[in-house]
mmCIF file of C-alpha atoms in Angstrom:
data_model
loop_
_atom_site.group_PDB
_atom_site.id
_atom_site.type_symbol
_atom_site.label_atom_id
_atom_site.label_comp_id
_atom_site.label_asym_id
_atom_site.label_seq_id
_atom_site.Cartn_x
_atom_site.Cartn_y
_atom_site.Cartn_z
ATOM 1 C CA UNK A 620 1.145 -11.833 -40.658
ATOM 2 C CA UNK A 621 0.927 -15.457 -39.441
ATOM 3 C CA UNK A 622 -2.084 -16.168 -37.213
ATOM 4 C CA UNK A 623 -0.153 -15.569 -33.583
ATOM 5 C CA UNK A 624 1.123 -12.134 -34.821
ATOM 6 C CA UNK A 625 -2.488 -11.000 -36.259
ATOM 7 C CA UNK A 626 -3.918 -11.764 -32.667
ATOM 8 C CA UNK A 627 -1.336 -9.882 -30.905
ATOM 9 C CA UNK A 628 -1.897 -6.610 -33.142
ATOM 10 C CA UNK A 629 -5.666 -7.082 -32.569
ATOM 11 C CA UNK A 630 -5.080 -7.532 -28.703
ATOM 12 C CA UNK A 631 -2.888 -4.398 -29.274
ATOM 13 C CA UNK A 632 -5.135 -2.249 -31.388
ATOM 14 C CA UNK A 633 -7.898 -3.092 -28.878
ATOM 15 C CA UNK A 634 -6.346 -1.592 -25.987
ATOM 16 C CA UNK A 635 -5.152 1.392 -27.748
ATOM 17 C CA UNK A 636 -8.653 1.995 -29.290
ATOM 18 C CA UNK A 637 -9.943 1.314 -25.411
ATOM 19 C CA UNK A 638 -7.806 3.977 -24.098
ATOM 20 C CA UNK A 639 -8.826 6.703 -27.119
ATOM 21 C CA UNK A 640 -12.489 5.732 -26.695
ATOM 22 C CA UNK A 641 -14.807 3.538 -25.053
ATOM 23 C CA UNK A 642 -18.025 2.010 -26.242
ATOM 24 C CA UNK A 643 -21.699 3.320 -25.077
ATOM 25 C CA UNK A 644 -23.903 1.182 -23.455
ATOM 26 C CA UNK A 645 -26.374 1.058 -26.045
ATOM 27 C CA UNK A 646 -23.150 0.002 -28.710
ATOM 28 C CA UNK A 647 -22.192 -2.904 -26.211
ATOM 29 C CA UNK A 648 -25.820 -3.773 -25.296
ATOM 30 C CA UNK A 649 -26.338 -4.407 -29.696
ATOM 31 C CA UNK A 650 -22.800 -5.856 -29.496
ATOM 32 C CA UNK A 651 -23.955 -8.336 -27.104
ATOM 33 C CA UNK A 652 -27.290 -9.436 -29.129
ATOM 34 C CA UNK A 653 -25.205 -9.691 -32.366
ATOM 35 C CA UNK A 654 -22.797 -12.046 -31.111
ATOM 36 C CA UNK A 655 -25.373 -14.449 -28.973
ATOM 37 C CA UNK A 656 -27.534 -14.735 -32.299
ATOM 38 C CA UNK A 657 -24.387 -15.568 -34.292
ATOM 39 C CA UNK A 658 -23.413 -17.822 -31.617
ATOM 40 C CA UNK A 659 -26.450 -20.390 -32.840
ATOM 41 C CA UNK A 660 -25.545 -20.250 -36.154
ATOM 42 C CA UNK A 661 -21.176 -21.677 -35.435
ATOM 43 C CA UNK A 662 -22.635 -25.295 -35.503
ATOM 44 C CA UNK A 663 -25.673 -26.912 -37.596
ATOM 45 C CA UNK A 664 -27.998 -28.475 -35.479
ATOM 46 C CA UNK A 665 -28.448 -28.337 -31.789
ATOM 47 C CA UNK A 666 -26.172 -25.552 -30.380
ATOM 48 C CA UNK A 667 -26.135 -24.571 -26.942
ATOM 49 C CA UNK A 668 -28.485 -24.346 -23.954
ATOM 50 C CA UNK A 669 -29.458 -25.021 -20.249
ATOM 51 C CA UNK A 670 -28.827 -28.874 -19.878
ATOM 52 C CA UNK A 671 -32.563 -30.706 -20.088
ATOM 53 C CA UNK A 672 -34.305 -34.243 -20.782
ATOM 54 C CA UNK A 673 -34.929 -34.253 -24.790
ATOM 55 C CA UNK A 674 -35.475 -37.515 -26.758
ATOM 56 C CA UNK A 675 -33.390 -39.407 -28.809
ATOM 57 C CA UNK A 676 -35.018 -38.150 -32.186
ATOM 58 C CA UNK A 677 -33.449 -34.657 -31.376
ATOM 59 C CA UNK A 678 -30.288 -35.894 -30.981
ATOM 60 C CA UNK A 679 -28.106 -39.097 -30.677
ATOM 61 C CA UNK A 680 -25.618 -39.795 -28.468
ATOM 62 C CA UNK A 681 -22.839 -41.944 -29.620
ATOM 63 C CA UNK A 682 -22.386 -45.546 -27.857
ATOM 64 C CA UNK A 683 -19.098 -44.490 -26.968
ATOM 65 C CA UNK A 684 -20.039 -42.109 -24.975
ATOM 66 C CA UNK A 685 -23.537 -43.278 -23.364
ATOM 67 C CA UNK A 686 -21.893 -46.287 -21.787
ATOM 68 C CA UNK A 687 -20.628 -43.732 -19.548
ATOM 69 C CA UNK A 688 -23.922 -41.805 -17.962
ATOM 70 C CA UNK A 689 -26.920 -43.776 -16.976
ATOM 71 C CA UNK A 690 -29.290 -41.569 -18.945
ATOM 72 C CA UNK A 691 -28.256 -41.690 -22.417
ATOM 73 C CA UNK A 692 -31.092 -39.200 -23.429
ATOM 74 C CA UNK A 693 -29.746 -36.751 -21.462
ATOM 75 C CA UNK A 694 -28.111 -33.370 -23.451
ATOM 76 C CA UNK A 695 -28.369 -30.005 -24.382
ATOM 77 C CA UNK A 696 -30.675 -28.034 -26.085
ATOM 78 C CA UNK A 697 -31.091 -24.663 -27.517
ATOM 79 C CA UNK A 698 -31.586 -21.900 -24.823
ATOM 80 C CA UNK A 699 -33.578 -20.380 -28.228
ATOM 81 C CA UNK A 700 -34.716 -21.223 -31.189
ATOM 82 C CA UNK A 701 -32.994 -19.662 -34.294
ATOM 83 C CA UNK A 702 -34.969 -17.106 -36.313
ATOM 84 C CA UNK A 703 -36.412 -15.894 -33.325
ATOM 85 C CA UNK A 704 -36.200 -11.871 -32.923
ATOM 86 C CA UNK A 705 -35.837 -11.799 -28.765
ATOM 87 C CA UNK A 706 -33.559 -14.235 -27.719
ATOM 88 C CA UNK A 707 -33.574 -14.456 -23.555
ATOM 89 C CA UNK A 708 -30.538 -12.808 -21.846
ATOM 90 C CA UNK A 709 -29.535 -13.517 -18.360
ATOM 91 C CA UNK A 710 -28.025 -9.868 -16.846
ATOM 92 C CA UNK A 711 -25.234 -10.682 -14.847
ATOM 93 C CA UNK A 712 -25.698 -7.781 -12.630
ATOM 94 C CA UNK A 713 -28.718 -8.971 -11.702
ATOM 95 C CA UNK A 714 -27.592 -12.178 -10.555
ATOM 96 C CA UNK A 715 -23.818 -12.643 -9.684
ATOM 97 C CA UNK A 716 -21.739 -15.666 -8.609
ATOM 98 C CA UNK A 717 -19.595 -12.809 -6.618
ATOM 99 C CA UNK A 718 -22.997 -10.861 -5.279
ATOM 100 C CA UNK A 719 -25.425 -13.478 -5.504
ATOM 101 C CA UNK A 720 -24.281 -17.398 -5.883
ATOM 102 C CA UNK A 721 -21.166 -18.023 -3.823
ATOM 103 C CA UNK A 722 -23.051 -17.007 -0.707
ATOM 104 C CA UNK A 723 -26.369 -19.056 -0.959
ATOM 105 C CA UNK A 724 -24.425 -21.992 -2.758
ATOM 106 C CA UNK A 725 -22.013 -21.781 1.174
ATOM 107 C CA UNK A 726 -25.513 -21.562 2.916
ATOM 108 C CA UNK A 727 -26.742 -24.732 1.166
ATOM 109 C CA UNK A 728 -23.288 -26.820 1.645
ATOM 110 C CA UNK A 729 -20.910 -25.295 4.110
ATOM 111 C CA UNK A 730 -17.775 -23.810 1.842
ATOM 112 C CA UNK A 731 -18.918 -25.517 -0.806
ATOM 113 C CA UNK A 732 -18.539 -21.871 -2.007
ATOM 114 C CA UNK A 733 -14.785 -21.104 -1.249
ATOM 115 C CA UNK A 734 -13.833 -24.106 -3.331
ATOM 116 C CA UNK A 735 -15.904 -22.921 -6.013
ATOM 117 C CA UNK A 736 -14.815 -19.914 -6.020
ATOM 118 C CA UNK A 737 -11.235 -20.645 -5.939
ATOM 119 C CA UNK A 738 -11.148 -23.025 -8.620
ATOM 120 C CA UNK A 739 -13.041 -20.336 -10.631
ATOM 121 C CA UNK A 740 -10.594 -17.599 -9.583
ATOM 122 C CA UNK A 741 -7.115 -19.840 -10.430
ATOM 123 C CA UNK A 742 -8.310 -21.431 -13.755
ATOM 124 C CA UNK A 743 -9.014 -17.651 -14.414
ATOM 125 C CA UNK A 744 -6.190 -16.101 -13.299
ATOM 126 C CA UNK A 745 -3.512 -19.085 -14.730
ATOM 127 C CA UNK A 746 -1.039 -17.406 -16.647
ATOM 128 C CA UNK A 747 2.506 -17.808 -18.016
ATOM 129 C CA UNK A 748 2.001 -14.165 -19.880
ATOM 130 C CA UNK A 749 3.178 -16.082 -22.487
ATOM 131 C CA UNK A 750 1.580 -16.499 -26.533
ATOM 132 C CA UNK A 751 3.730 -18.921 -28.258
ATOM 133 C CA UNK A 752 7.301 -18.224 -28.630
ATOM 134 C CA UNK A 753 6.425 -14.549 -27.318
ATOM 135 C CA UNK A 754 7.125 -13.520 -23.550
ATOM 136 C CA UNK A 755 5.990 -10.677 -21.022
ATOM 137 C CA UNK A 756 2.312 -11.126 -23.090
ATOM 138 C CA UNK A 757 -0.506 -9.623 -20.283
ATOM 139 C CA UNK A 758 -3.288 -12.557 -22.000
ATOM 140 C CA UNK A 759 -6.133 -11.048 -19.685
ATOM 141 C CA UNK A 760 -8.147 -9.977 -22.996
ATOM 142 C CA UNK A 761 -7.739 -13.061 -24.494
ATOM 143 C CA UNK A 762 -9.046 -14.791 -21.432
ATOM 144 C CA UNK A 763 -11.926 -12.282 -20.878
ATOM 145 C CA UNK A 764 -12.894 -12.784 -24.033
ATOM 146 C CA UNK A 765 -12.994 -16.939 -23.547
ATOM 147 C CA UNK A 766 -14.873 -16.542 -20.731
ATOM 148 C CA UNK A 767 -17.111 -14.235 -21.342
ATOM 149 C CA UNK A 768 -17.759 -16.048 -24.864
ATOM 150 C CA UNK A 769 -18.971 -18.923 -22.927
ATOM 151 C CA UNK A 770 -21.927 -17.158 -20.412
ATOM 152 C CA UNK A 771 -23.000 -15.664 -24.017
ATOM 153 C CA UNK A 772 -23.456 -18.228 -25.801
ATOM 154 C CA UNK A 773 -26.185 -19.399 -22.718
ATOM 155 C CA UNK A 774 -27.259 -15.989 -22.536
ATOM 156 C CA UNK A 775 -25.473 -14.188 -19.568
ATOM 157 C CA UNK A 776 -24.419 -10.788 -20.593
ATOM 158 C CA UNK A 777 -22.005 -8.556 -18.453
ATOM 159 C CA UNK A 778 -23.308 -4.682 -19.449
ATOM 160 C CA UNK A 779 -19.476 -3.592 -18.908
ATOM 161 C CA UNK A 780 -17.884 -5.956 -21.235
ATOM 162 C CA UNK A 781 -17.616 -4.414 -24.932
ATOM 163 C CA UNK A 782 -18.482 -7.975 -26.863
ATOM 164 C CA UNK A 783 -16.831 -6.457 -29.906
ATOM 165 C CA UNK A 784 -13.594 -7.765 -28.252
ATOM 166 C CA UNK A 785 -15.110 -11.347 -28.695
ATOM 167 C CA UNK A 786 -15.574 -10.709 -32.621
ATOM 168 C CA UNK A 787 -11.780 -9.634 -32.852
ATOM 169 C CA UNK A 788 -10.070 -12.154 -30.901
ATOM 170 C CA UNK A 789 -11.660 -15.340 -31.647
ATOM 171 C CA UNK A 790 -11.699 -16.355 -35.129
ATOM 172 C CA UNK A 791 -14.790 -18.696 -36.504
ATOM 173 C CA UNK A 792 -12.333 -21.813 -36.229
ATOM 174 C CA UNK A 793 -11.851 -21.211 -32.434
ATOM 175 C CA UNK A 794 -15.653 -20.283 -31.766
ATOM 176 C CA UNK A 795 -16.765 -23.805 -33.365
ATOM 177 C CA UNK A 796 -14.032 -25.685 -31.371
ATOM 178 C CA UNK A 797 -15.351 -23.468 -27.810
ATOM 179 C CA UNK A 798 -18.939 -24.500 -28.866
ATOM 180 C CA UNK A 799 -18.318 -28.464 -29.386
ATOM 181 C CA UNK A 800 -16.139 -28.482 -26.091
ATOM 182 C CA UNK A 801 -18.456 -26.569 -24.278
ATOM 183 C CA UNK A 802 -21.918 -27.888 -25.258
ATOM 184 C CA UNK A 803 -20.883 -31.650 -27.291
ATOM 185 C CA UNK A 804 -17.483 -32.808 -25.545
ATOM 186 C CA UNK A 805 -18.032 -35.996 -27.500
ATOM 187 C CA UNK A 806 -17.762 -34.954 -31.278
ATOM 188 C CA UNK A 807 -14.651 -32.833 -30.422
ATOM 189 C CA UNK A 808 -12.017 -34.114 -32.394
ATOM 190 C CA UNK A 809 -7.514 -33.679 -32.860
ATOM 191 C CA UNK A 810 -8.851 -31.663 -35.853
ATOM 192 C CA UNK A 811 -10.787 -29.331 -34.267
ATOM 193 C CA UNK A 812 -7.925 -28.677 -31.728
ATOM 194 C CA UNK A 813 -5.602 -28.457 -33.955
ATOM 195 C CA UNK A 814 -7.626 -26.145 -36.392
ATOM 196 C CA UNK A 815 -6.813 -22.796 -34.185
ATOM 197 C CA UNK A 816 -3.792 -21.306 -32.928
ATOM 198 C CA UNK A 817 -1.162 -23.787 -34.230
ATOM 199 C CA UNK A 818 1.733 -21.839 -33.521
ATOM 200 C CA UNK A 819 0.622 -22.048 -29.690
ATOM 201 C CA UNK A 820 1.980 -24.789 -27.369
ATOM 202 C CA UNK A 821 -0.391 -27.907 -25.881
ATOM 203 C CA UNK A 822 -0.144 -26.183 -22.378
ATOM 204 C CA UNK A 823 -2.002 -23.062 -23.680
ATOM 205 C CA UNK A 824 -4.825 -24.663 -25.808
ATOM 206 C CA UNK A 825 -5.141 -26.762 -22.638
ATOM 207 C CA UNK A 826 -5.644 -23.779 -20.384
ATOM 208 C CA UNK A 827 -8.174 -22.719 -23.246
ATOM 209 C CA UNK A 828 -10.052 -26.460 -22.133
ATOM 210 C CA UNK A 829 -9.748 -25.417 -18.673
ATOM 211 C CA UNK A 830 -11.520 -22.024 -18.933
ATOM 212 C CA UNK A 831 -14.400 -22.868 -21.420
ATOM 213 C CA UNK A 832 -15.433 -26.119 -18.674
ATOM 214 C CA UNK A 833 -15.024 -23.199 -15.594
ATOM 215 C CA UNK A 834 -16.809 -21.114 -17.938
ATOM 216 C CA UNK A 835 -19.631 -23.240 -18.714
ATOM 217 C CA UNK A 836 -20.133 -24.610 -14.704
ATOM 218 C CA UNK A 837 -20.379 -21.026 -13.325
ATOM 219 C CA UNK A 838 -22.803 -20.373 -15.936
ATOM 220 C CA UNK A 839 -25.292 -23.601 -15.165
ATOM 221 C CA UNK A 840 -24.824 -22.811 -11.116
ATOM 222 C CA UNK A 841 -25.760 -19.141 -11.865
ATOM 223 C CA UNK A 842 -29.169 -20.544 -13.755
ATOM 224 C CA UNK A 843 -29.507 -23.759 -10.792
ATOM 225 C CA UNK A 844 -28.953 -20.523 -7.868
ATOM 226 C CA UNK A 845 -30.959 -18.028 -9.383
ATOM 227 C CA UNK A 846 -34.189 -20.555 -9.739
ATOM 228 C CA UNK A 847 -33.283 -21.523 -5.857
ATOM 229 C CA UNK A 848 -33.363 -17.692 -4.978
ATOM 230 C CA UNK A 849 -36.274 -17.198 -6.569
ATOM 231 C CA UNK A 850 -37.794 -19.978 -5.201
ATOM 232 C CA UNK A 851 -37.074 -19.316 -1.795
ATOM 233 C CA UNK A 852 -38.149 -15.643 -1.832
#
């Protein structure tokens, strides 16, 4: 099978095996920690984390890029250290953009939120239920799985999302392309991009772009919000 037709049968088989049976909590709560752990190991060195201050002998931004921002040692770091046995998880349930974010982020800067939330909603949502050459295609796992891929690798676990779905739709090719985009925008490179999904059209790995960056900003407001709530109560 060539690599677009091995994704649809896995989209396929998932659905079928998610109608026969669905996973326990305790199966998707292990599914979750399995993925987040392998999630520092897609890139050597720094991998993702909550954007901090960190010197330049952790990491080096190139001039290219640091003639752009006014604090070149500025980056990301690991939200955890590898090797270690209880990695921090942020449960989404606890904390919500829906429940939680969108209405203290509209109490701090009047409908700040609806934007937000709008922009979240249509990058989500954009669809032209089309994979390649193939029509009528409902992508919504595939995009769940982009998403969701994102809050996990900063530690934000949904408990009714089966993260096995992550391990079967994105292949190790894809996962090191979403972690450079998402945490290291500056080393991506045309090789990277054009590593996964080749048989899909510009328009679609672009919509890919746009969901890992919506992705990745609901995730840091979610941290910045919860420390506010927490702060204020």
């Amino acid at each position: 099978l060539s690599e677009l037709e091995a994704l649809m049968e896995r989209m396929k088989r998932l659905q079928e095996d998610k109608e026969d049976e669905e996973a326990s909590q305790e199966e998707m709560a292990t599914r979750f920690e399995k993925e987040k752990k392998e999630s520092l190991l897609v890139i050597s060195g720094g991998i993702c984390a909550i954007p901090v201050p960190f010197s330049f002998d952790d990491e080096i931004v190139s001039t290219d890029v640091s003639r752009y921002i006014e604090d070149p040692g500025f980056g990301y770091k690991d939200f955890a250290r590898r090797g270690e046995d209880h990695l921090p998880t942020f449960r989404a349930q606890d904390y919500t953009w829906e429940n939680h974010g969108f209405s203290l982020v509209n109490r701090l800067y009047s409908d700040i939120g609806h934007l937000l939330d709008e922009k979240f909603r249509m990058v989500y949502n954009l669809t032209y239920n089309t994979m390649a050459t193939h029509e009528d295609v409902d992508t919504t796992t595939l995009r769940r799985a982009l998403f969701n891929y994102v809050h996990c690798m900063y530690g934000i676990r949904y408990d009714d999302y089966d993260y096995g779905e992550v391990n079967q739709l994105l292949e190790r090719s894809l996962k090191v392309y979403i972690k450079t985009v998402t945490c290291y925008p500056e080393r991506t490179t045309k090789r990277m991009y054009d590593s996964y999904w080749r048989q899909f059209k510009h328009s679609e790995k672009v919509h890919v772009n746009l969901l890992l960056m919506e992705a990745r900003m609901q995730a840091e407001l979610l941290y910045a919000l919860r420390a506010i709530t927490r702060h204020l109560t």
